[in-house]
mmCIF file of C-alpha atoms and ligand atoms in Angstrom:
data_model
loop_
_atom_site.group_PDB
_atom_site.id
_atom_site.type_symbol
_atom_site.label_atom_id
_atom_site.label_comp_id
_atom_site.label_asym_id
_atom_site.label_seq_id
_atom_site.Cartn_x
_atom_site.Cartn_y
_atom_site.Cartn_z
ATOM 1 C CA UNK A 707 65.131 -31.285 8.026
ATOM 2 C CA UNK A 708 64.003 -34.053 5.779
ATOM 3 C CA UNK A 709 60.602 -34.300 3.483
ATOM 4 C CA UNK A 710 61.436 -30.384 2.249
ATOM 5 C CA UNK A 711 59.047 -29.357 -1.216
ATOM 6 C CA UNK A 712 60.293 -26.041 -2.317
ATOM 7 C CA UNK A 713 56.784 -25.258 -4.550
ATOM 8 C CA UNK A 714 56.238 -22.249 -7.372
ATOM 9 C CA UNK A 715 52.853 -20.569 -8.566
ATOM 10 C CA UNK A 716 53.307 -17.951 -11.352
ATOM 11 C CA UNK A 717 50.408 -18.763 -13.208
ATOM 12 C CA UNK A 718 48.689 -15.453 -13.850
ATOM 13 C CA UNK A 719 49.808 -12.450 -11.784
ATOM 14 C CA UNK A 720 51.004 -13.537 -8.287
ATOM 15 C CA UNK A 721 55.014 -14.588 -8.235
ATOM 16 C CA UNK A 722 54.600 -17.056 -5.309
ATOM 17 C CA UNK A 723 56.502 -19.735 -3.633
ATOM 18 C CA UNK A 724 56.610 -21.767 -0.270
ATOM 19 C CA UNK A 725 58.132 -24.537 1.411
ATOM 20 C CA UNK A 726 56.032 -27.387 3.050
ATOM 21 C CA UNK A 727 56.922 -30.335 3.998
ATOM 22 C CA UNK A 728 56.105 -33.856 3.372
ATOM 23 C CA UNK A 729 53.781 -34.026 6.013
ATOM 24 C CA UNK A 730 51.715 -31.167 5.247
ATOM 25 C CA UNK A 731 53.842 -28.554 7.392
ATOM 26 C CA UNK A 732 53.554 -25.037 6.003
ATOM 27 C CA UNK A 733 57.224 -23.462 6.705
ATOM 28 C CA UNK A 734 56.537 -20.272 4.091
ATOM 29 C CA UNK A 735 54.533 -18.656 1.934
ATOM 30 C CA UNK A 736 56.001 -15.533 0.111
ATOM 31 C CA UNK A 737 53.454 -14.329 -2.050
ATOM 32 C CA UNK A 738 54.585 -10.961 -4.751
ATOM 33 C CA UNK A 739 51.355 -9.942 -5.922
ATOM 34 C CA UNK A 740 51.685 -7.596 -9.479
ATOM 35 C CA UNK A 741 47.973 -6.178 -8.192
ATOM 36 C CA UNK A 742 48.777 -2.897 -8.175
ATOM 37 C CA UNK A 743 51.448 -3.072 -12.204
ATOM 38 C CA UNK A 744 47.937 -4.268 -13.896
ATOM 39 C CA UNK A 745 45.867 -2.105 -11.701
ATOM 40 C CA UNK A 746 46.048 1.077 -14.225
ATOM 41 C CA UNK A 747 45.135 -1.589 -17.803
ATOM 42 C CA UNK A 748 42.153 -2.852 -15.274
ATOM 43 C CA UNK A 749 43.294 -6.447 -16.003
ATOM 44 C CA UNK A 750 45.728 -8.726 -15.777
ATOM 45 C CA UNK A 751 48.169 -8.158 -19.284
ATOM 46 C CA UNK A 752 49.496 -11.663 -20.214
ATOM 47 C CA UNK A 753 52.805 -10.229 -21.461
ATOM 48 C CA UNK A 754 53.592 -8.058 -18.619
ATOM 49 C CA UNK A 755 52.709 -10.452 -15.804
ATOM 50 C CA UNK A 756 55.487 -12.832 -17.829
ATOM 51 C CA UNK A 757 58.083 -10.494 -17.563
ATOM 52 C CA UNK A 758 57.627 -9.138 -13.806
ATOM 53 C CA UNK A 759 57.797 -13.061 -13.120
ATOM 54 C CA UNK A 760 60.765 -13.611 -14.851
ATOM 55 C CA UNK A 761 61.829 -10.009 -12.632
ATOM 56 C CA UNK A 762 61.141 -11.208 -9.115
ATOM 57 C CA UNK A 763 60.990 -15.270 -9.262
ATOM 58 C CA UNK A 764 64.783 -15.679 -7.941
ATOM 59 C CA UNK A 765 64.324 -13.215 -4.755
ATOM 60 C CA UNK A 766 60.944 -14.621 -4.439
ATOM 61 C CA UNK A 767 62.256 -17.947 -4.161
ATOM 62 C CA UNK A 768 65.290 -17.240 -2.047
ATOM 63 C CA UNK A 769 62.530 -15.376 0.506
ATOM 64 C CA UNK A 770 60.530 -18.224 0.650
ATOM 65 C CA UNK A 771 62.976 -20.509 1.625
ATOM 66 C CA UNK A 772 64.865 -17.628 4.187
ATOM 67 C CA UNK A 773 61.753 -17.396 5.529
ATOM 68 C CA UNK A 774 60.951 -21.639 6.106
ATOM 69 C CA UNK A 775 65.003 -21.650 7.722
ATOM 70 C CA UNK A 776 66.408 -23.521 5.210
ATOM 71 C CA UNK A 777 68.498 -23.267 1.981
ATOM 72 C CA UNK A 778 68.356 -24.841 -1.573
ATOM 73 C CA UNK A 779 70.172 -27.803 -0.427
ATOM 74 C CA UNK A 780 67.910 -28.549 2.326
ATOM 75 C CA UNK A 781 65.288 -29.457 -0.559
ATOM 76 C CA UNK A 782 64.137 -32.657 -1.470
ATOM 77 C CA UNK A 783 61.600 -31.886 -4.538
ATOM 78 C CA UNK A 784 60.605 -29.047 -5.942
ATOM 79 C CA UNK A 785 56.921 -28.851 -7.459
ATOM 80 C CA UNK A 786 55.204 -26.426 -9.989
ATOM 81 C CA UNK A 787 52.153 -25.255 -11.743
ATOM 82 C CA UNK A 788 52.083 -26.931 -14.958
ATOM 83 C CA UNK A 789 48.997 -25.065 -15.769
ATOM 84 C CA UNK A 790 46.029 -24.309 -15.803
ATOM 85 C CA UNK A 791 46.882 -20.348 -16.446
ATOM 86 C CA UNK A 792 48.577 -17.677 -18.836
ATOM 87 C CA UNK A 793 51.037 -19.596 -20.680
ATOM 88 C CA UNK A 794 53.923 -17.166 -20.801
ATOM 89 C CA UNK A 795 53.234 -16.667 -16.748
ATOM 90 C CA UNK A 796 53.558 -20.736 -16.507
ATOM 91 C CA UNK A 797 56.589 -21.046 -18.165
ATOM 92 C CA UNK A 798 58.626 -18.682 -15.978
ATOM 93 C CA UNK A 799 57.377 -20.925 -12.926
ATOM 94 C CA UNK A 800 58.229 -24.024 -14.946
ATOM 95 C CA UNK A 801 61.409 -23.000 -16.599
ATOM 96 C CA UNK A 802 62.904 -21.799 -13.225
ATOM 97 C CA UNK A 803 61.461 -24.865 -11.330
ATOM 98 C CA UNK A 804 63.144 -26.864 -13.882
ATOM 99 C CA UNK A 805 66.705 -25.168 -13.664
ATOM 100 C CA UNK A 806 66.670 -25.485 -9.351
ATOM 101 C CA UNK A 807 65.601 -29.181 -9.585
ATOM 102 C CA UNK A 808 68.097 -30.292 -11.977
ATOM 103 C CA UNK A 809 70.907 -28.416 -11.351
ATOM 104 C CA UNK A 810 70.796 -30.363 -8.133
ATOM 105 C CA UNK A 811 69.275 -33.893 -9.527
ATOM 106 C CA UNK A 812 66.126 -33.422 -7.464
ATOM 107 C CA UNK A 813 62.935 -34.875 -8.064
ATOM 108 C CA UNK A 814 60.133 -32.457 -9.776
ATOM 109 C CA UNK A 815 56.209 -32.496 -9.231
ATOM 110 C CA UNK A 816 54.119 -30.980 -12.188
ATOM 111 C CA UNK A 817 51.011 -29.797 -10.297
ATOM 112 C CA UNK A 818 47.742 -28.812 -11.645
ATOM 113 C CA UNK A 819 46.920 -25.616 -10.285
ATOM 114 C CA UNK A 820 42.929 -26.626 -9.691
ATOM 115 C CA UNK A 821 44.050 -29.648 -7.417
ATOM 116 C CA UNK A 822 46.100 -27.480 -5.428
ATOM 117 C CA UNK A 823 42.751 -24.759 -4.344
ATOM 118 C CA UNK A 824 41.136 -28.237 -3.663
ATOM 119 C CA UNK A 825 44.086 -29.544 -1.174
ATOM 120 C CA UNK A 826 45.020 -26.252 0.433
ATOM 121 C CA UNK A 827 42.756 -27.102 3.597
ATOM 122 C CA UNK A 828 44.833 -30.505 3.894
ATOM 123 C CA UNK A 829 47.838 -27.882 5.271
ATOM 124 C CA UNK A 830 48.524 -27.270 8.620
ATOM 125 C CA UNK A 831 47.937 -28.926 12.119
ATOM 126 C CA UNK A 832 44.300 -29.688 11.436
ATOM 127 C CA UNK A 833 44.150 -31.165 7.895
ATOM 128 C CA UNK A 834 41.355 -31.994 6.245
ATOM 129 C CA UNK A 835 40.626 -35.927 5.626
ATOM 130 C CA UNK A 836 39.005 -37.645 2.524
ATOM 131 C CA UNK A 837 35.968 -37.780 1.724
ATOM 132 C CA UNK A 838 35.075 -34.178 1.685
ATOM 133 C CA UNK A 839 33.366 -31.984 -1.100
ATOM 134 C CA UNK A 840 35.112 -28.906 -1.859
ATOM 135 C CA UNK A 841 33.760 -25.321 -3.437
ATOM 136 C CA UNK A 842 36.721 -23.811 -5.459
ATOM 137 C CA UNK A 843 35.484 -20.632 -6.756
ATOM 138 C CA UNK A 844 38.582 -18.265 -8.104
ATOM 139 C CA UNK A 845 38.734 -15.982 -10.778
ATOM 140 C CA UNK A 846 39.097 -18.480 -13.926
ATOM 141 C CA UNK A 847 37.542 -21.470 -12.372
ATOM 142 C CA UNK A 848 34.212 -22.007 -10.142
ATOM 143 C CA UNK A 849 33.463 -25.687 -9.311
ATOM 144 C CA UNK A 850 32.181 -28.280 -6.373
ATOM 145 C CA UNK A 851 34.649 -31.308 -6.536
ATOM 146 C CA UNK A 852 34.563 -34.266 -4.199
ATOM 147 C CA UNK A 853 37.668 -35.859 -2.905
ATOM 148 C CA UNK A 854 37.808 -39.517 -1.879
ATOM 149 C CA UNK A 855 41.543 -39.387 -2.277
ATOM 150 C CA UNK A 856 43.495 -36.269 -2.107
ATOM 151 C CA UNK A 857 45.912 -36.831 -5.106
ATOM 152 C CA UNK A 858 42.369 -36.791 -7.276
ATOM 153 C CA UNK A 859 39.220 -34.615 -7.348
ATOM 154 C CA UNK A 860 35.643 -35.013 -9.589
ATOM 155 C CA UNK A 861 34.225 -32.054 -10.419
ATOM 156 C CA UNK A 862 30.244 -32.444 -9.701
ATOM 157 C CA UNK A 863 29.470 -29.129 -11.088
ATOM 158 C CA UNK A 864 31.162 -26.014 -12.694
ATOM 159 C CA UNK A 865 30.416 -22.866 -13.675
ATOM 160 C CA UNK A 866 29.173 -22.848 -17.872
ATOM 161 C CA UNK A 867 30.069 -18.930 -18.378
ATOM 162 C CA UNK A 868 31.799 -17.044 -16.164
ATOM 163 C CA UNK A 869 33.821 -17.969 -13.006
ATOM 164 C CA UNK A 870 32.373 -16.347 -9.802
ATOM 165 C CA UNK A 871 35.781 -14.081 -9.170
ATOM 166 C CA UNK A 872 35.038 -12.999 -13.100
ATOM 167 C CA UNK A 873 31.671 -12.051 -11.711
ATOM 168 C CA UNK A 874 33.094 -9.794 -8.988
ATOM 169 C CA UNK A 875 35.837 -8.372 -11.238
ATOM 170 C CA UNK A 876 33.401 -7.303 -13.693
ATOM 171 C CA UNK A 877 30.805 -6.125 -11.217
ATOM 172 C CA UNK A 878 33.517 -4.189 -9.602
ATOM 173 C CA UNK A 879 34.569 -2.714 -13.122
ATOM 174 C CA UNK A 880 30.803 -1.353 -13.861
ATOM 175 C CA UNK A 881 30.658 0.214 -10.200
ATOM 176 C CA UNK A 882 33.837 2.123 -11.078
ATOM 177 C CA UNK A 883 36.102 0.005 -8.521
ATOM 178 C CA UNK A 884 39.290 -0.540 -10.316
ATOM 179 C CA UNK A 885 41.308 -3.835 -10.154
ATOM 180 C CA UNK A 886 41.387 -6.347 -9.088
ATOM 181 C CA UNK A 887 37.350 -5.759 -8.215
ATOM 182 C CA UNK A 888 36.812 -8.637 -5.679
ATOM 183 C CA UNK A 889 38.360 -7.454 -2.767
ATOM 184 C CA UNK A 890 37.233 -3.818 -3.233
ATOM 185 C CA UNK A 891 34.163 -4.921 -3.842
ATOM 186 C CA UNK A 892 33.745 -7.250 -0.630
ATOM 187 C CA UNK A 893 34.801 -3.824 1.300
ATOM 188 C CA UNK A 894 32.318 -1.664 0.038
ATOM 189 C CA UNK A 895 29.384 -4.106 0.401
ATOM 190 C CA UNK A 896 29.852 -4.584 4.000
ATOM 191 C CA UNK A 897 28.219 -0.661 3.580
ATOM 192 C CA UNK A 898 25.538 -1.823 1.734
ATOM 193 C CA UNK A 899 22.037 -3.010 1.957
ATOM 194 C CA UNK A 900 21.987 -6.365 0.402
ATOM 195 C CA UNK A 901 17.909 -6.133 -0.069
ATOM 196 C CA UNK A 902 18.314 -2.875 -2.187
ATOM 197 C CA UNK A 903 18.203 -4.533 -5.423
ATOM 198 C CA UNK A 904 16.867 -8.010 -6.940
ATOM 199 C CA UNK A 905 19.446 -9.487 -8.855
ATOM 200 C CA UNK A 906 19.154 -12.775 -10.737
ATOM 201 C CA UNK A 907 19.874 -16.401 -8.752
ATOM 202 C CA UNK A 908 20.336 -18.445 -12.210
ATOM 203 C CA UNK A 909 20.266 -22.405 -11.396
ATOM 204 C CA UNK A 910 21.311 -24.030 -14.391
ATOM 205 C CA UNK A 911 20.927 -28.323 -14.396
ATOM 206 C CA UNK A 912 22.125 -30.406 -11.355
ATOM 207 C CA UNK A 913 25.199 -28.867 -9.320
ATOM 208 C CA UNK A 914 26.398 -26.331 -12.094
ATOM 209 C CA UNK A 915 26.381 -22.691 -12.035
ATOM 210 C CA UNK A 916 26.224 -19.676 -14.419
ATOM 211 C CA UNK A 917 27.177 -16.403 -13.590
ATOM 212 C CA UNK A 918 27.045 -14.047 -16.972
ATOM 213 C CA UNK A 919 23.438 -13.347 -16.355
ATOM 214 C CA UNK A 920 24.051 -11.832 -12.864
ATOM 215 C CA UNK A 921 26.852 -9.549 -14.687
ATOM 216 C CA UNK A 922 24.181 -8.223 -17.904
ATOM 217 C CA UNK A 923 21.625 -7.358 -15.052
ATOM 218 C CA UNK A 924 23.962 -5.090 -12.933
ATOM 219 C CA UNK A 925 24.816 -3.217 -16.431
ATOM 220 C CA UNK A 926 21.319 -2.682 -16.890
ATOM 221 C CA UNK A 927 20.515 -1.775 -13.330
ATOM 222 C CA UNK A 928 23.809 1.044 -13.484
ATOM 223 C CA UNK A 929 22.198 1.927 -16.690
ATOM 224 C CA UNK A 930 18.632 2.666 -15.592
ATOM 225 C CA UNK A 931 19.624 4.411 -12.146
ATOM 226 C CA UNK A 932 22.149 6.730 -14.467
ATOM 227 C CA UNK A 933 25.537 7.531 -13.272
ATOM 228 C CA UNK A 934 24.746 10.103 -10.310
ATOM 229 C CA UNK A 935 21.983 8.239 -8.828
ATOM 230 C CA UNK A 936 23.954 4.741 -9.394
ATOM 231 C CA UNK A 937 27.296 6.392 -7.763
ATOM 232 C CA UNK A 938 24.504 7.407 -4.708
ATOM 233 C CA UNK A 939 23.750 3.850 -4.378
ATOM 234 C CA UNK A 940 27.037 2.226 -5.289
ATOM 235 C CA UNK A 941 27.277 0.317 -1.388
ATOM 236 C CA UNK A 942 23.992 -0.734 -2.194
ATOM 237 C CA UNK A 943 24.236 -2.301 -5.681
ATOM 238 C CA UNK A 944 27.742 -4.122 -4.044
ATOM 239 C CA UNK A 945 26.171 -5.331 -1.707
ATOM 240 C CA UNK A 946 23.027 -6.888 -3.233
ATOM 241 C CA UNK A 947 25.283 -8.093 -6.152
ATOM 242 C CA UNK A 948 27.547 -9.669 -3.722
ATOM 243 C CA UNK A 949 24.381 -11.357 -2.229
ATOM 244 C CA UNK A 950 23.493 -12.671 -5.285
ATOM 245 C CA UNK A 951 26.613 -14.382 -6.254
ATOM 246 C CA UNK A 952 26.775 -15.821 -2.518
ATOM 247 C CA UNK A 953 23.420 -17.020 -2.531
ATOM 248 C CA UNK A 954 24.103 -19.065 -5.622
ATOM 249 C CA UNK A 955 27.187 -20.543 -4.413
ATOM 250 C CA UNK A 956 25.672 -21.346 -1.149
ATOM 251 C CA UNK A 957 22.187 -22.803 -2.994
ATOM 252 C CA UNK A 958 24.799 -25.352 -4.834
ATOM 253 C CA UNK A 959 26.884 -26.429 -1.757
ATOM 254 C CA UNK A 960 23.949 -26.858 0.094
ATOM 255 C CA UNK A 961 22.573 -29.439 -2.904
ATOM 256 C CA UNK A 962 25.851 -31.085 -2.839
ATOM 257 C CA UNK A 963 25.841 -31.704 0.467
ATOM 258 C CA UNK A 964 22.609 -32.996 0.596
ATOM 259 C CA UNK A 965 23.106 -35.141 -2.393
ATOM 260 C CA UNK A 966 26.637 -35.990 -1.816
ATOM 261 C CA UNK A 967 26.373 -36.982 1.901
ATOM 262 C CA UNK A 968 29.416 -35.976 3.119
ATOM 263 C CA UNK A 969 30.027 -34.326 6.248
ATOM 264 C CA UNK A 970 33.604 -32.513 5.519
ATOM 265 C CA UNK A 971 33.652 -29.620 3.307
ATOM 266 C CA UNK A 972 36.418 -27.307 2.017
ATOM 267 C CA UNK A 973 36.405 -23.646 0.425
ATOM 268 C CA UNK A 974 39.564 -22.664 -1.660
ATOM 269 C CA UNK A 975 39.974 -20.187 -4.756
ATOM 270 C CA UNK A 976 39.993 -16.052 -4.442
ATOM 271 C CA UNK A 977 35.848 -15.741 -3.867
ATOM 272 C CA UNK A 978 36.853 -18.541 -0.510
ATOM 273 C CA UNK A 979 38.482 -15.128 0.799
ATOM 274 C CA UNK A 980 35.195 -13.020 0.222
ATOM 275 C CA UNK A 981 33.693 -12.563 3.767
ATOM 276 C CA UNK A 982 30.256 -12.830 3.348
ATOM 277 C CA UNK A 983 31.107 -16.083 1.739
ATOM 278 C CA UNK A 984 33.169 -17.205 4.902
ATOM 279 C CA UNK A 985 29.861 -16.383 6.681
ATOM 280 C CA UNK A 986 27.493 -18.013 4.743
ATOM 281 C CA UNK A 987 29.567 -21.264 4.681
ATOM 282 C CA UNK A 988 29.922 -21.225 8.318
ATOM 283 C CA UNK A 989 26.298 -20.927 8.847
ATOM 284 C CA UNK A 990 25.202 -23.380 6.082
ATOM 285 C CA UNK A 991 27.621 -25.954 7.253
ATOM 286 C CA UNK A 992 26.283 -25.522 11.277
ATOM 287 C CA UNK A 993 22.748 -25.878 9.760
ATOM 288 C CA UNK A 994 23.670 -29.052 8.046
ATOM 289 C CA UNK A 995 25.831 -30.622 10.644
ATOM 290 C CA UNK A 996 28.992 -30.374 8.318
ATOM 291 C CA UNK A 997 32.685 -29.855 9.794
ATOM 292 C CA UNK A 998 33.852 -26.481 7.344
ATOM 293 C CA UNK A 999 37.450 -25.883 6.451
ATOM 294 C CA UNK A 1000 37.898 -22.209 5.454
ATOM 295 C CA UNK A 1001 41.897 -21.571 4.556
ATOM 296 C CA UNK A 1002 43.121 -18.268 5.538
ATOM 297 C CA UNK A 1003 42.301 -16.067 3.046
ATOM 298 C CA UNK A 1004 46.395 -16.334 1.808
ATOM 299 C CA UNK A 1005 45.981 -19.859 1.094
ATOM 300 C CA UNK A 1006 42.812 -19.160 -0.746
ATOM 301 C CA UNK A 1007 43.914 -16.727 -3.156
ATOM 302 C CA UNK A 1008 46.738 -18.261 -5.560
ATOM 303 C CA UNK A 1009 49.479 -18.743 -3.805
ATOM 304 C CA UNK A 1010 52.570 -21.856 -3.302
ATOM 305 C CA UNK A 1011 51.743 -23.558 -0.624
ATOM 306 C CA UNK A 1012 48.615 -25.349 -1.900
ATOM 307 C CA UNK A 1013 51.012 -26.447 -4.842
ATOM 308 C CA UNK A 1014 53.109 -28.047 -2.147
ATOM 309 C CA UNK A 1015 50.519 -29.786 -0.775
ATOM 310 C CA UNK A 1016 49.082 -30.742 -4.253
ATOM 311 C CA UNK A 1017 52.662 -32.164 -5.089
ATOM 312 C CA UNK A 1018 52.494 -34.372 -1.782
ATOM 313 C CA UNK A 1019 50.147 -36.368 -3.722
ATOM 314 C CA UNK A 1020 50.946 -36.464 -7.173
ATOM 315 C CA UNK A 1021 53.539 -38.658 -8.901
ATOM 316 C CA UNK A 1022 57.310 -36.636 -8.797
ATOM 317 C CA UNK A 1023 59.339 -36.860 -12.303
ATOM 318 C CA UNK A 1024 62.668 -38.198 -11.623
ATOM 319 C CA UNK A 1025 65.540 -35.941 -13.109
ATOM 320 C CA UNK A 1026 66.602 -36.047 -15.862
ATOM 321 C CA UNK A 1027 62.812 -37.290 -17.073
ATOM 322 C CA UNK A 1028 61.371 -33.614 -16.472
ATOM 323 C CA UNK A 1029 63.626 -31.665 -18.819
ATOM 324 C CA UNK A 1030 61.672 -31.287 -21.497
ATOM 325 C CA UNK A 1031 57.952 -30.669 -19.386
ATOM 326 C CA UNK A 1032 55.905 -28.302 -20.918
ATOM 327 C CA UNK A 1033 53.365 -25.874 -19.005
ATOM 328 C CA UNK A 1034 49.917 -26.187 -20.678
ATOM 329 C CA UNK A 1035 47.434 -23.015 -20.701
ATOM 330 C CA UNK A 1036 44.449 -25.847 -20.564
ATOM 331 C CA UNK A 1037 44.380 -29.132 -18.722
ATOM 332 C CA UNK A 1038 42.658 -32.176 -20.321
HETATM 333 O O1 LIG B 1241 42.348 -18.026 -6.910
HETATM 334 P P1 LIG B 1241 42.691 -16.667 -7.388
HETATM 335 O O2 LIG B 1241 43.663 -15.857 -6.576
HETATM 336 O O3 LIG B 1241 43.237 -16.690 -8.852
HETATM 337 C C1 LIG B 1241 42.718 -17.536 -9.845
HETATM 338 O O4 LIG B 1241 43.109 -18.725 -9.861
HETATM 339 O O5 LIG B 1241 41.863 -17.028 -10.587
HETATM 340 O O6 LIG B 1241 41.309 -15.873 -7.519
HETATM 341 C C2 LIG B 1241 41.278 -14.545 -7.929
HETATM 342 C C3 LIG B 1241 39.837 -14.090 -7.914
HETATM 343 C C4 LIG B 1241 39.657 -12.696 -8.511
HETATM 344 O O7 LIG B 1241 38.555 -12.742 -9.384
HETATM 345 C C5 LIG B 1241 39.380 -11.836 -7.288
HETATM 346 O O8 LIG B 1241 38.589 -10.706 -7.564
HETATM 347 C C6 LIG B 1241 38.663 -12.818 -6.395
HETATM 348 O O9 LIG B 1241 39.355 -14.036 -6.568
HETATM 349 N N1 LIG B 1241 38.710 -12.399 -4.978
HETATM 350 C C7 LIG B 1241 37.627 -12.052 -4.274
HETATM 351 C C8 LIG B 1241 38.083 -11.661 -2.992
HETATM 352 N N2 LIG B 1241 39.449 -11.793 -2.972
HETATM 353 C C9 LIG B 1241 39.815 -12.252 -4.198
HETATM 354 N N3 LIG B 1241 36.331 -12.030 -4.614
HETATM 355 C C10 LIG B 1241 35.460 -11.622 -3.669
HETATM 356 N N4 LIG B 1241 35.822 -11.222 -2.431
HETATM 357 C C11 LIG B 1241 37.108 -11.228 -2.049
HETATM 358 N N5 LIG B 1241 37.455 -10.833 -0.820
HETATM 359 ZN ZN1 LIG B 1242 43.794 -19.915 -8.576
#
């Protein structure tokens, strides 16, 4: 098999990796997620995420390509997150992607983790095309970007506080949900009455967003009901919290759209798993006479594969040029 990208993610808590190929052919995904080691700090700890990377990134790798049918010589590039992310996390992706490219002379794609939520939906047998607009709402980052060519994106509008998967981590914290809060907190809404409580739709300028608002007014909400009565109506607050942080998303997209007129649009980052969201979008998008790509709900959470397809179109460092690549906790 020719056209083989052996791709690694480590850049906060998930030890991933995946082969794809040139043409945009997902062959694996093997995703270790360290959920459940940060689950009892009720966060993701920088130092400890390193270290179970550095544990599991070998057998992760040799799964991923087990799994696609191949072996290490069957590669053609390999590709990486260069960052954004936790910087001790990056380097164990980096060093290791490193060592397998150039112990071999391979080719090696530094990949910026953003541009591979924004590409995911260009995997598979019904890729997306440029132009499209894309959401990419995750736990560090929440953004609409438009793509006229997939090896760049502009971001429109971002988020000027917190990220919209912050906003459901914390939310899930105060309602006593453990980590990581999204997911749990997607669950126990679907219980819920979404018209229970009013929570704050904040609409900063243009296509931007702002979500630490939303997160002060649940406190106080939990605070007023006290903790029996806001334990009673946990579903509830989920659920109309959850609304809240969907309706702003949506209200945005829908600008974009509008603004932007473009009639592809694709959903990537953690919240693109949230299934009210998935909803929404679909309904939104049939409203508006707009073709929706919604990644299964692997490919929207971090994961390898969008890194492969993020390396398909950006420029490959010939060996030995890459040796001394650096991972970068922020990208300019
Ligand atoms: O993209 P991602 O896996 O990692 C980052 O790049 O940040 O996103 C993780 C975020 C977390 O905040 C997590 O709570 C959120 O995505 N998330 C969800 C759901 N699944 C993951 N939020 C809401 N509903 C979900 N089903
Ligand atoms: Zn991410």
């Amino acid at each position: 098999m020719t056209g083989c990208i052996l791709a690694i993610e480590t850049s906060c808590d998930d030890t991933c990796a995946a082969v794809v190929t040139v043409d945009g052919e997902l062959l694996s995904n093997r995703i270790a997620s360290q959920g459940l080691l940060h689950a009892r700090y009720g966060g993701v700890v920088p130092e400890v995420a390193s270290r179970r990377h550095l544990e599991v990134i070998d057998a992760v790798t040799a799964d991923a390509l087990e799994a696609a049918g191949i072996t290490l010589a069957d590669v053609d590039t390999v590709a990486v997150t260069r960052g954004p992310g936790l910087i001790g996390a990056l380097l164990v992706g980096v060093s290791s992607a490193k060592a397998l490219a150039a112990a071999r002379g391979l080719p090696l794609v530094p990949v910026d983790h953003l541009h591979g939520h924004v590409v995911s939906a260009t995997l598979g047998p019904d890729p997306i095309e440029p132009p499209y607009l894309c959401l990419v709402a995750s736990g560090g980052h929440t953004f609409i970007g438009r793509v006229e060519d997939p090896a760049h994106y502009t971001v429109l509008g971002e988020t000027l506080d917190d990220a919209a998967g912050e906003a459901f981590d914390k939310g899930a914290r105060l309602l006593g949900l453990g980590y990581p809060g999204g997911p749990a907190l997607d669950r126990l809404a679907r219980t819920g009455d979404a018209q229970a409580f009013r929570f704050p739709r904040s609409a900063p300028a243009e296509l931007d967003f702002s979500f630490s608002g939303l997160k002060t007014a649940l406190l106080y909400r939990v605070r007023d009901l006290g903790e029996a009565e806001a334990e009673r109506r946990r579903a509830d607050l989920a659920a109309s919290f959850q609304r809240a942080i969907v309706d702003a998303l949506i209200a945005r997209v829908r600008q974009a759209i509008v603004c932007e007129r473009l009639e592809r649009l694709a959903i990537g980052g953690g919240v693109a798993a949230n299934s009210e969201l998935r909803q929404a979008m679909g309904d939104l998008c049939d409203e508006l006479g707009v073709r929706l790509w919604v990644p299964p709900p692997e490919l929207c959470t971090d994961n390898a594969a969008m890194i492969g397809a993020a390396a398909r179109f950006t420029p490959a460092l010939p060996y030995p040029e890459y040796l001394d690549l650096d991972a970068t906790a922020r990208l300019a």
